[in-house]
Amino acid sequence: MTGDNLPLEKMGFLTIGRFDEDDPRAGHLETLRMIEMAEDLGFDSVWVRHRHLQFGISSPIAVLAAAAMRTSRIELGTAVIPLGLENPFRLAEDLATVDLLAEGRLNPGVSVGTPMRYDDYKTSLYPDTHDIEDFSKDRVQRLLSGLRGEPVSSFEGTVGIETYSTRIQPHSPGLADRVWYGGGLASAQWAGEQGLNYLTSSVVSFEGTDSRDFATIQGEHIDAYLAHHRDPTRARVSQGLVVIPTDSATPEQIRRYEDYRASRLPRTAGPQGPRGMMFSPDYVGPSDELAEQLRSHAGFQRASEVAFALPFSFDAADYEQIVTDMARHLGPALGWSPG
């Protein structure tokens, strides 16, 4: 935990991996260069978002496989893979393969629920079963079962020259213990009960609380997670707010960052939508000011590590300045030391 002025244990950042539709390769290579730079700067982790039918990373496992070959130390995470669009059997195979290539550095973050804008493409995704698909936490259990090496087939043996296993191959020991889950209060409790790690972000639901303060709600969710965890001493909690240090930014960059924050501020005024989603304000400023604001944040106080979220629409030079200032100024201001 980072409360009471304890140092931040681990620091990372989260990127959407945005790209130009007319030149998607360039955007993916930019993301890989960012991951390499993060390792050089001493970050503990880099996380990639998962976007379908958008101009951001749609296949994070493929991107992280490439990243695994370009790095040697930094942890590689997904935040998060929506399991409603995945087959847990096949995903377990891919995750185990990449984790072995990365020598145990993969941190798969997952979520469940009906996929966003499902009605727009459900017949393409599940032509015959779109109305009966199960989007419950059972998909997480199936994924965990596969990653743990539990039997998924009734046959083991050799047929001709083909040898078959009863469990997912390849098997990567320990990977199941590095699965992360994100969500609101009920999800936090469930993640704790399952012994999963817990991802928090810049969005929370006020269901189950009387508060309308983002930081307070996020703190309550983390408390609930820890209270329900089977072994709190092994629990990992990561916070993921949009935090933009400006220590080395140009005046033009600072104006652009401030305009970005201002454009998103109205959505933080109160609960949004039928589920009552609460959005965190973005944090922009010099690292010493940001560190002071974060240390007074109830969610940050309870998190053992962070994955600061990069804004979606900035240029490569902006991202380079932001992550460099995170490593050289913000992290040290929070008591963090480069890996």
Coordinates of N, CA and C in Angstrom, one line a residue, residues 61-62 64-72 76 94-106 170 172:
I61 N -2.4 -9.7 -27.4 CA -1.5 -10.9 -27.2 C -0.4 -11.0 -28.3
A62 N -0.8 -10.7 -29.5 CA 0.1 -10.7 -30.6 C 1.1 -9.6 -30.4
L64 N 2.1 -8.2 -27.6 CA 3.0 -8.5 -26.5 C 3.9 -9.6 -26.8
A65 N 3.6 -10.5 -27.7 CA 4.5 -11.5 -28.2 C 5.7 -10.9 -28.8
A66 N 5.4 -9.9 -29.6 CA 6.5 -9.1 -30.3 C 7.3 -8.3 -29.2
A67 N 6.6 -7.8 -28.3 CA 7.3 -7.0 -27.2 C 8.2 -7.9 -26.3
A68 N 7.7 -9.1 -26.1 CA 8.5 -10.1 -25.3 C 9.9 -10.3 -26.0
M69 N 9.9 -10.3 -27.3 CA 11.2 -10.6 -28.0 C 12.1 -9.3 -28.0
R70 N 11.6 -8.2 -27.7 CA 12.3 -6.9 -27.7 C 12.8 -6.5 -26.3
T71 N 12.3 -7.2 -25.3 CA 12.6 -6.8 -23.9 C 13.0 -8.0 -23.1
S72 N 13.5 -7.7 -21.9 CA 14.0 -8.8 -21.0 C 13.5 -8.8 -19.6
L76 N 4.5 -7.3 -18.8 CA 3.7 -7.0 -20.0 C 2.2 -7.4 -19.6
D94 N -2.9 -19.1 -26.2 CA -2.2 -17.9 -26.6 C -1.4 -17.3 -25.4
L95 N -2.1 -17.1 -24.3 CA -1.5 -16.5 -23.1 C -0.3 -17.3 -22.6
A96 N -0.5 -18.6 -22.6 CA 0.6 -19.5 -22.1 C 1.8 -19.4 -23.1
T97 N 1.5 -19.4 -24.3 CA 2.6 -19.3 -25.3 C 3.4 -18.0 -25.1
V98 N 2.7 -16.9 -25.0 CA 3.4 -15.6 -24.9 C 4.1 -15.5 -23.5
D99 N 3.5 -16.1 -22.5 CA 4.2 -16.0 -21.2 C 5.5 -16.8 -21.2
L100 N 5.5 -17.9 -21.9 CA 6.8 -18.7 -22.0 C 7.8 -17.9 -22.8
L101 N 7.4 -17.2 -23.9 CA 8.3 -16.4 -24.6 C 8.8 -15.3 -23.8
A102 N 8.0 -14.7 -22.9 CA 8.4 -13.6 -22.1 C 9.0 -14.0 -20.8
E103 N 9.2 -15.4 -20.6 CA 9.9 -15.9 -19.4 C 9.1 -15.5 -18.1
G104 N 7.8 -15.6 -18.2 CA 7.0 -15.4 -17.0 C 6.7 -13.9 -16.7
R105 N 6.7 -13.1 -17.7 CA 6.4 -11.6 -17.4 C 5.0 -11.2 -17.8
L106 N 4.2 -12.1 -18.2 CA 2.8 -11.7 -18.7 C 1.9 -11.5 -17.6
P170 N 1.0 -25.0 -24.8 CA 1.9 -25.3 -23.7 C 1.4 -24.9 -22.4
S172 N 2.2 -23.0 -18.8 CA 3.2 -22.0 -18.2 C 2.9 -21.9 -16.7

